[in-house]
Tab-separated table of C-alpha atoms and ligand atoms in Angstrom:
chain	number	residue	atom	x	y	z
A	23	MET	CA	0.067	-8.000	-22.037
A	24	SER	CA	0.068	-11.494	-23.507
A	25	ALA	CA	0.229	-14.572	-21.294
A	26	PRO	CA	3.063	-17.050	-21.894
A	27	ILE	CA	2.294	-20.358	-23.576
A	28	ASN	CA	2.956	-23.033	-20.975
A	29	PRO	CA	3.074	-26.633	-22.169
A	30	ARG	CA	2.744	-29.321	-19.477
A	31	ALA	CA	5.465	-28.677	-16.910
A	32	ASP	CA	6.479	-32.345	-16.752
A	33	LEU	CA	7.519	-32.296	-20.415
A	34	ALA	CA	10.608	-30.327	-19.386
A	35	ALA	CA	12.018	-33.666	-18.251
A	36	LEU	CA	11.761	-35.106	-21.767
A	37	PRO	CA	14.599	-34.501	-24.212
A	38	ALA	CA	13.702	-32.078	-27.019
A	39	TYR	CA	14.211	-33.451	-30.527
A	40	VAL	CA	17.808	-33.056	-31.692
A	41	PRO	CA	18.456	-33.853	-35.364
A	42	GLY	CA	20.981	-36.703	-35.717
A	43	ARG	CA	24.457	-35.691	-36.876
A	44	SER	CA	24.806	-36.516	-40.533
A	45	VAL	CA	28.324	-37.336	-41.564
A	46	PRO	CA	28.918	-37.326	-45.319
A	47	GLY	CA	30.370	-40.620	-46.510
A	48	ALA	CA	29.929	-42.364	-43.152
A	49	ILE	CA	28.229	-45.727	-42.791
A	50	LYS	CA	25.264	-45.793	-40.455
A	51	LEU	CA	25.159	-48.639	-37.956
A	52	ALA	CA	23.100	-46.727	-35.422
A	53	SER	CA	19.440	-47.652	-35.921
A	54	ASN	CA	19.258	-51.414	-36.446
A	55	GLU	CA	18.004	-51.059	-39.987
A	56	VAL	CA	18.730	-53.783	-42.542
A	57	PRO	CA	21.144	-52.736	-45.275
A	58	GLY	CA	19.116	-53.706	-48.364
A	59	GLY	CA	16.498	-51.497	-50.029
A	60	PRO	CA	13.055	-52.807	-50.989
A	61	LEU	CA	12.792	-55.931	-53.137
A	62	PRO	CA	11.533	-55.281	-56.682
A	63	SER	CA	8.142	-56.854	-55.869
A	64	VAL	CA	7.717	-54.561	-52.857
A	65	ALA	CA	8.867	-51.475	-54.776
A	66	ASP	CA	6.319	-52.318	-57.508
A	67	ALA	CA	3.494	-52.602	-55.019
A	68	ILE	CA	4.482	-49.257	-53.498
A	69	SER	CA	4.498	-47.511	-56.873
A	70	HIS	CA	1.072	-48.890	-57.708
A	71	ALA	CA	-0.256	-47.658	-54.377
A	72	LEU	CA	1.154	-44.200	-55.189
A	73	GLN	CA	-1.701	-43.718	-57.620
A	74	GLU	CA	-4.159	-43.662	-54.717
A	75	VAL	CA	-2.535	-41.157	-52.409
A	76	ASN	CA	-5.241	-38.573	-53.074
A	77	ARG	CA	-7.483	-40.908	-51.012
A	78	TYR	CA	-7.319	-41.470	-47.266
A	79	PRO	CA	-5.825	-44.792	-46.243
A	80	ASP	CA	-8.051	-47.605	-45.036
A	81	MET	CA	-8.503	-46.566	-41.410
A	82	GLY	CA	-8.827	-50.179	-40.276
A	83	SER	CA	-5.923	-51.543	-42.358
A	84	GLN	CA	-8.349	-54.322	-43.233
A	85	ALA	CA	-6.424	-56.020	-46.022
A	86	LEU	CA	-3.227	-56.089	-43.966
A	87	THR	CA	-5.088	-57.313	-40.885
A	88	ALA	CA	-6.646	-60.137	-42.901
A	89	ARG	CA	-3.279	-61.054	-44.419
A	90	LEU	CA	-1.633	-61.151	-40.985
A	91	ALA	CA	-4.505	-63.186	-39.523
A	92	ASP	CA	-3.879	-65.742	-42.222
A	93	GLU	CA	-0.113	-65.642	-41.753
A	94	LEU	CA	-0.179	-65.909	-37.956
A	95	LYS	CA	-3.273	-68.142	-37.657
A	96	VAL	CA	-5.008	-65.788	-35.251
A	97	PRO	CA	-8.409	-64.101	-35.637
A	98	GLU	CA	-8.458	-60.584	-37.083
A	99	SER	CA	-10.081	-59.400	-33.855
A	100	ARG	CA	-6.776	-60.092	-32.084
A	101	ILE	CA	-4.611	-57.916	-34.349
A	102	ALA	CA	-4.104	-54.139	-34.129
A	103	ILE	CA	-2.040	-52.343	-36.768
A	104	GLY	CA	-0.051	-49.269	-35.750
A	105	CYS	CA	2.166	-46.551	-37.195
A	106	GLY	CA	5.273	-48.498	-36.248
A	107	SER	CA	5.376	-50.484	-33.036
A	108	VAL	CA	6.609	-47.375	-31.237
A	109	SER	CA	3.162	-45.958	-31.830
A	110	LEU	CA	1.623	-49.156	-30.465
A	111	CYS	CA	3.766	-48.806	-27.314
A	112	GLN	CA	2.282	-45.368	-26.782
A	113	GLN	CA	-1.230	-46.651	-27.527
A	114	LEU	CA	-0.737	-49.445	-24.988
A	115	VAL	CA	0.076	-46.945	-22.257
A	116	GLN	CA	-2.907	-44.813	-23.250
A	117	ALA	CA	-5.160	-47.856	-23.374
A	118	MET	CA	-4.074	-49.344	-20.047
A	119	CYS	CA	-3.054	-46.585	-17.658
A	120	ALA	CA	-4.902	-43.929	-15.716
A	121	PRO	CA	-2.701	-41.004	-14.623
A	122	GLY	CA	-0.099	-42.123	-12.090
A	123	GLU	CA	-0.441	-45.836	-12.745
A	124	GLU	CA	2.747	-47.751	-13.346
A	125	VAL	CA	4.523	-49.128	-16.378
A	126	LEU	CA	7.288	-51.566	-15.503
A	127	TYR	CA	10.250	-52.413	-17.716
A	128	ALA	CA	13.871	-53.418	-17.564
A	129	TRP	CA	16.618	-50.837	-17.859
A	130	ARG	CA	18.461	-50.439	-19.995
A	131	SER	CA	15.934	-51.291	-22.661
A	132	PHE	CA	14.142	-49.655	-25.592
A	133	GLU	CA	14.514	-45.880	-25.312
A	134	ALA	CA	10.873	-45.271	-26.310
A	135	TYR	CA	9.443	-46.862	-23.130
A	136	PRO	CA	10.205	-43.991	-20.736
A	137	ILE	CA	8.996	-41.442	-23.272
A	138	VAL	CA	5.661	-43.070	-24.115
A	139	THR	CA	5.073	-43.719	-20.416
A	140	GLN	CA	5.549	-40.103	-19.469
A	141	VAL	CA	3.606	-38.780	-22.450
A	142	GLY	CA	0.785	-41.087	-21.317
A	143	ASN	CA	0.854	-39.561	-17.798
A	144	ALA	CA	1.885	-42.898	-16.304
A	145	THR	CA	4.852	-43.589	-14.022
A	146	SER	CA	7.935	-45.544	-15.104
A	147	ILE	CA	9.330	-48.236	-12.834
A	148	LYS	CA	12.718	-49.344	-14.156
A	149	VAL	CA	14.299	-52.599	-13.035
A	150	PRO	CA	18.042	-52.954	-13.742
A	151	LEU	CA	19.193	-55.729	-16.078
A	152	ASP	CA	21.150	-58.498	-14.371
A	153	GLY	CA	24.926	-58.975	-14.528
A	154	THR	CA	24.661	-60.641	-17.936
A	155	HIS	CA	22.761	-57.641	-19.384
A	156	THR	CA	19.558	-59.743	-19.423
A	157	HIS	CA	16.079	-59.074	-18.007
A	158	ASP	CA	15.998	-59.839	-14.288
A	159	LEU	CA	12.518	-61.341	-14.262
A	160	ALA	CA	12.587	-62.133	-10.530
A	161	ALA	CA	13.378	-58.517	-9.692
A	162	MET	CA	10.686	-57.375	-12.103
A	163	LEU	CA	8.132	-59.587	-10.362
A	164	ALA	CA	9.155	-58.121	-7.045
A	165	ALA	CA	8.646	-54.599	-8.424
A	166	ILE	CA	4.972	-55.147	-9.272
A	167	THR	CA	2.630	-53.037	-7.110
A	168	PRO	CA	-1.148	-52.597	-7.025
A	169	LYS	CA	-0.609	-49.671	-9.429
A	170	THR	CA	1.209	-51.720	-12.074
A	171	ARG	CA	-0.848	-51.930	-15.263
A	172	LEU	CA	1.657	-52.732	-17.978
A	173	ILE	CA	5.001	-54.536	-18.228
A	174	PHE	CA	7.215	-54.313	-21.300
A	175	VAL	CA	9.527	-57.281	-21.873
A	176	CYS	CA	11.730	-56.538	-24.857
A	177	ASN	CA	12.812	-59.944	-26.193
A	178	PRO	CA	15.485	-59.884	-27.566
A	179	ASN	CA	16.328	-56.746	-25.635
A	180	ASN	CA	17.258	-53.533	-27.393
A	181	PRO	CA	20.070	-52.452	-26.926
A	182	THR	CA	21.795	-55.450	-25.304
A	183	GLY	CA	20.627	-58.205	-27.693
A	184	THR	CA	20.101	-60.650	-24.810
A	185	ALA	CA	16.956	-62.758	-24.553
A	186	VAL	CA	14.908	-64.615	-21.955
A	187	ARG	CA	14.147	-68.301	-22.471
A	188	ARG	CA	10.809	-70.095	-22.711
A	189	ARG	CA	10.847	-71.667	-19.266
A	190	GLU	CA	11.774	-68.528	-17.318
A	191	LEU	CA	9.321	-66.418	-19.298
A	192	ALA	CA	6.508	-68.926	-18.739
A	193	SER	CA	7.051	-68.971	-14.977
A	194	PHE	CA	7.218	-65.179	-14.946
A	195	LEU	CA	3.884	-65.017	-16.774
A	196	ASP	CA	2.420	-67.542	-14.316
A	197	ALA	CA	3.343	-65.249	-11.446
A	198	VAL	CA	2.213	-61.889	-12.881
A	199	PRO	CA	-1.272	-60.869	-11.648
A	200	SER	CA	-3.894	-61.541	-14.313
A	201	ASP	CA	-4.973	-57.882	-14.512
A	202	VAL	CA	-1.475	-56.694	-15.476
A	203	LEU	CA	-0.774	-56.690	-19.216
A	204	VAL	CA	2.615	-58.116	-20.235
A	205	VAL	CA	3.775	-56.855	-23.614
A	206	LEU	CA	6.422	-58.941	-25.345
A	207	ASP	CA	8.155	-56.527	-27.703
A	208	GLU	CA	9.549	-58.771	-30.435
A	209	ALA	CA	10.902	-56.222	-32.909
A	210	TYR	CA	13.869	-58.550	-33.577
A	211	ARG	CA	12.029	-61.888	-33.570
A	212	GLU	CA	13.099	-62.770	-37.126
A	213	PHE	CA	16.770	-62.761	-36.094
A	214	VAL	CA	16.255	-65.304	-33.306
A	215	THR	CA	17.714	-68.743	-34.050
A	216	ASP	CA	17.852	-70.245	-30.541
A	217	GLU	CA	14.803	-72.492	-30.131
A	218	GLU	CA	14.661	-71.937	-26.398
A	219	ILE	CA	13.722	-68.327	-27.006
A	220	PRO	CA	9.959	-68.499	-27.392
A	221	ASP	CA	7.792	-66.953	-30.057
A	222	GLY	CA	5.543	-64.749	-27.926
A	223	LEU	CA	2.500	-65.850	-29.881
A	224	GLU	CA	2.790	-69.177	-28.014
A	225	PHE	CA	1.583	-67.321	-24.921
A	226	VAL	CA	-1.048	-65.051	-26.447
A	227	ALA	CA	-3.520	-67.809	-27.284
A	228	ASP	CA	-4.316	-68.851	-23.724
A	229	ARG	CA	-3.203	-65.859	-21.672
A	230	PRO	CA	-5.505	-62.822	-21.989
A	231	ASN	CA	-2.926	-60.627	-20.245
A	232	VAL	CA	-0.165	-61.150	-22.816
A	233	ALA	CA	0.296	-59.152	-26.020
A	234	VAL	CA	3.022	-59.335	-28.650
A	235	LEU	CA	4.446	-56.429	-30.653
A	236	ARG	CA	6.039	-56.925	-34.066
A	237	THR	CA	7.266	-54.498	-36.684
A	238	PHE	CA	7.964	-54.296	-40.396
A	239	SER	CA	10.813	-51.855	-39.685
A	240	LYS	CA	13.608	-54.312	-39.026
A	241	ALA	CA	13.735	-57.701	-40.778
A	242	TYR	CA	11.163	-56.586	-43.357
A	243	GLY	CA	13.123	-53.462	-44.226
A	244	LEU	CA	10.300	-50.899	-44.075
A	245	ALA	CA	11.547	-48.576	-41.313
A	246	GLY	CA	10.843	-45.505	-43.436
A	247	LEU	CA	7.195	-46.422	-44.008
A	248	ARG	CA	6.104	-46.911	-40.366
A	249	VAL	CA	4.039	-50.015	-39.781
A	250	GLY	CA	3.869	-52.581	-37.000
A	251	TYR	CA	1.266	-54.661	-35.223
A	252	ALA	CA	0.115	-55.992	-31.888
A	253	VAL	CA	-1.448	-59.394	-31.248
A	254	GLY	CA	-3.419	-59.784	-28.053
A	255	HIS	CA	-6.756	-60.356	-26.398
A	256	GLU	CA	-9.797	-58.888	-28.197
A	257	ASP	CA	-10.409	-56.409	-25.371
A	258	VAL	CA	-6.858	-55.086	-25.560
A	259	VAL	CA	-7.042	-54.854	-29.360
A	260	THR	CA	-10.377	-53.005	-29.197
A	261	ALA	CA	-8.837	-50.503	-26.770
A	262	LEU	CA	-5.756	-50.070	-28.984
A	263	ARG	CA	-7.992	-49.271	-31.927
A	264	LYS	CA	-9.815	-46.652	-29.857
A	265	VAL	CA	-6.638	-44.694	-29.101
A	266	TYR	CA	-5.269	-45.066	-32.645
A	267	VAL	CA	-4.378	-41.735	-34.298
A	268	ALA	CA	-6.808	-41.695	-37.209
A	269	PHE	CA	-5.295	-42.695	-40.587
A	270	SER	CA	-1.760	-42.801	-39.198
A	271	VAL	CA	-0.827	-46.015	-41.049
A	272	ASN	CA	-0.670	-44.750	-44.602
A	273	THR	CA	-1.607	-46.529	-47.820
A	274	LEU	CA	1.975	-47.083	-48.978
A	275	ALA	CA	2.846	-48.677	-45.654
A	276	GLN	CA	-0.173	-50.990	-45.684
A	277	THR	CA	0.512	-52.045	-49.266
A	278	ALA	CA	4.240	-52.534	-48.706
A	279	ALA	CA	3.609	-54.642	-45.602
A	280	ILE	CA	1.306	-56.972	-47.544
A	281	ALA	CA	3.825	-57.228	-50.391
A	282	SER	CA	6.603	-57.934	-47.881
A	283	LEU	CA	4.653	-60.805	-46.370
A	284	GLY	CA	4.410	-62.126	-49.937
A	285	ALA	CA	8.202	-61.947	-50.194
A	286	LYS	CA	8.779	-63.325	-46.714
A	287	ASP	CA	11.149	-66.132	-47.705
A	288	GLU	CA	13.438	-63.820	-49.628
A	289	LEU	CA	13.476	-61.289	-46.804
A	290	LEU	CA	14.174	-63.934	-44.174
A	291	THR	CA	17.065	-65.222	-46.275
A	292	ARG	CA	18.567	-61.748	-45.967
A	293	CYS	CA	18.153	-62.017	-42.199
A	294	SER	CA	20.018	-65.309	-42.113
A	295	ARG	CA	22.993	-63.604	-43.754
A	296	ILE	CA	22.922	-60.987	-41.031
A	297	VAL	CA	22.755	-63.730	-38.412
A	298	GLU	CA	25.934	-65.252	-39.875
A	299	GLU	CA	27.631	-61.884	-39.815
A	300	ARG	CA	26.472	-61.336	-36.244
A	301	GLY	CA	28.438	-64.388	-35.135
A	302	ARG	CA	31.514	-63.292	-37.035
A	303	VAL	CA	31.376	-59.719	-35.706
A	304	ARG	CA	30.879	-60.829	-32.104
A	305	THR	CA	33.750	-63.323	-32.268
A	306	ALA	CA	36.068	-60.726	-33.788
A	307	LEU	CA	35.192	-58.206	-31.090
A	308	ILE	CA	35.788	-60.722	-28.316
A	309	GLU	CA	39.140	-61.615	-29.885
A	310	ALA	CA	39.969	-57.914	-29.876
A	311	GLY	CA	39.352	-57.863	-26.130
A	312	PHE	CA	35.835	-56.448	-25.885
A	313	GLU	CA	33.071	-57.808	-23.683
A	314	VAL	CA	30.100	-58.605	-25.965
A	315	PRO	CA	26.990	-60.268	-24.504
A	316	GLU	CA	25.456	-63.075	-26.546
A	317	THR	CA	23.115	-61.372	-28.998
A	318	HIS	CA	19.939	-62.643	-30.640
A	319	ALA	CA	19.169	-59.544	-32.698
A	320	ASN	CA	20.792	-57.678	-35.606
A	321	PHE	CA	23.147	-55.689	-33.394
A	322	VAL	CA	25.884	-56.110	-30.803
A	323	TRP	CA	26.232	-54.377	-27.445
A	324	LEU	CA	29.532	-53.154	-26.063
A	325	PRO	CA	29.123	-52.338	-22.362
A	326	LEU	CA	31.900	-49.742	-22.330
A	327	GLY	CA	30.627	-47.698	-19.387
A	328	GLU	CA	32.509	-44.423	-19.079
A	329	ARG	CA	34.393	-45.059	-22.337
A	330	THR	CA	31.155	-45.177	-24.347
A	331	VAL	CA	31.209	-41.678	-25.797
A	332	ALA	CA	34.944	-41.859	-26.542
A	333	PHE	CA	34.361	-45.065	-28.486
A	334	ALA	CA	31.516	-43.539	-30.502
A	335	GLU	CA	33.636	-40.496	-31.349
A	336	HIS	CA	36.554	-42.683	-32.321
A	337	ALA	CA	34.261	-44.677	-34.643
A	338	LEU	CA	32.848	-41.468	-36.121
A	339	ASP	CA	36.381	-40.238	-36.901
A	340	ARG	CA	36.639	-43.392	-38.986
A	341	LYS	CA	33.288	-42.681	-40.626
A	342	VAL	CA	31.291	-45.290	-38.749
A	343	VAL	CA	28.157	-44.056	-36.962
A	344	VAL	CA	27.248	-46.196	-33.932
A	345	ARG	CA	24.694	-45.590	-31.181
A	346	PRO	CA	26.181	-44.556	-27.822
A	347	PHE	CA	24.166	-44.613	-24.590
A	348	ALA	CA	26.385	-42.359	-22.491
A	349	GLY	CA	27.851	-43.990	-19.392
A	350	ASP	CA	26.454	-47.359	-20.345
A	351	GLY	CA	27.425	-48.808	-23.700
A	352	VAL	CA	27.436	-48.713	-27.473
A	353	ARG	CA	24.996	-50.494	-29.765
A	354	VAL	CA	26.227	-51.358	-33.236
A	355	THR	CA	24.011	-52.699	-36.016
A	356	VAL	CA	25.262	-55.751	-37.916
A	357	SER	CA	25.266	-54.948	-41.623
A	358	THR	CA	26.958	-56.197	-44.795
A	359	PRO	CA	30.377	-57.910	-44.545
A	360	ASP	CA	32.104	-54.805	-45.961
A	361	GLU	CA	30.471	-52.395	-43.545
A	362	ASN	CA	31.059	-54.760	-40.644
A	363	ASP	CA	34.743	-54.938	-41.583
A	364	LEU	CA	35.013	-51.152	-41.508
A	365	PHE	CA	33.485	-51.148	-38.050
A	366	LEU	CA	35.752	-53.949	-36.823
A	367	GLU	CA	38.800	-52.077	-38.093
A	368	ALA	CA	37.715	-49.020	-36.135
A	369	ALA	CA	37.005	-51.083	-33.015
A	370	ARG	CA	40.409	-52.785	-33.122
A	371	ALA	CA	42.093	-49.388	-33.326
A	372	PHE	CA	40.334	-48.112	-30.204
A	373	GLU	CA	42.850	-47.294	-27.489
A	374	ARG	CA	41.756	-48.951	-24.232
B	25	PLP	C1	13.029	-50.802	-33.597
B	25	PLP	C2	12.180	-51.203	-32.462
B	25	PLP	C3	10.797	-51.136	-32.558
B	25	PLP	C4	10.163	-50.807	-33.843
B	25	PLP	O1	9.805	-49.554	-33.996
B	25	PLP	P1	8.916	-49.117	-35.224
B	25	PLP	O2	8.146	-48.016	-34.619
B	25	PLP	O3	8.036	-50.268	-35.605
B	25	PLP	O4	9.847	-48.720	-36.299
B	25	PLP	C5	10.028	-51.542	-31.480
B	25	PLP	N1	10.596	-52.015	-30.373
B	25	PLP	C6	11.912	-52.120	-30.269
B	25	PLP	C7	12.494	-52.698	-29.040
B	25	PLP	C8	12.746	-51.711	-31.301
B	25	PLP	O5	14.058	-51.799	-31.169
């Protein structure tokens, strides 16, 4: 008689992978991607790199690390490259937490946090967002225990788009115990225009317990290639490199990231068009009677509560794919003017 295969019992609590519904002819505003494909210079670099795919990638992503060090004016020893910043989130849990130690984050926030925490055998402590859908930093401080090892602050927050300001973040960091690592997840940094929202790198230089996460998936348009990075204290970076899945950042991704930094101005110009559209979309939604928190990212949040799923289905009937978080709200990516208009038309027709 053969014994059953029993994966870890606690994994039963994690959702199994369900392939996303693909709707022919629909526009996809569900994943916060930018609408444009790679720039010609980036596509060229990728096709050159294709010639080397019989070789393993550079395990240390040395050229990209050096390029980023130059770009960000930080030593290479403070930069860890990862297979998307989602992978770095998981590495951070693995690098910081013994089994049962605590990872603290706001909720609702990035859907990867609970997953990487559980996969890493750590315990999630979720602190509700405040009434304006923003991080409640005071409540987060109060939730710190002797077991807390890691705090994610997603700024701007996915999926609500709200952000915490320099002064409140600085006093939060002053109050967090020095042996607790605060990770500022800045996946949407390039869409921030409000100067009171700090660049997390301001804090990394003189605070060993702060790290910043950035990605090439959003503003830089490389979601399909999987590359992001962390900037933090040398000891944190060394630990991140230890738990890195060998060779997981592939050659095409490393090359494309370097080429994208070379085309930074052009790519950031694209972002500024999305920022303009963001204002237009939000205003139109408010005029149509929706509540829409102020957003600093490339998406808007509609806190529709129990009407969330109905809204998403209504949009899908009109061939617009949005991202529902059942019972809570809908996140919609800001795209080109045409696609945004299709979404707005669908939203205005929603029976409330
Ligand atoms: C999209 C996103 C990321 C980036 O993920 P990648 O793995 O780099 O594609 C990280 N954090 C947040 C909050 C995001 O929304």
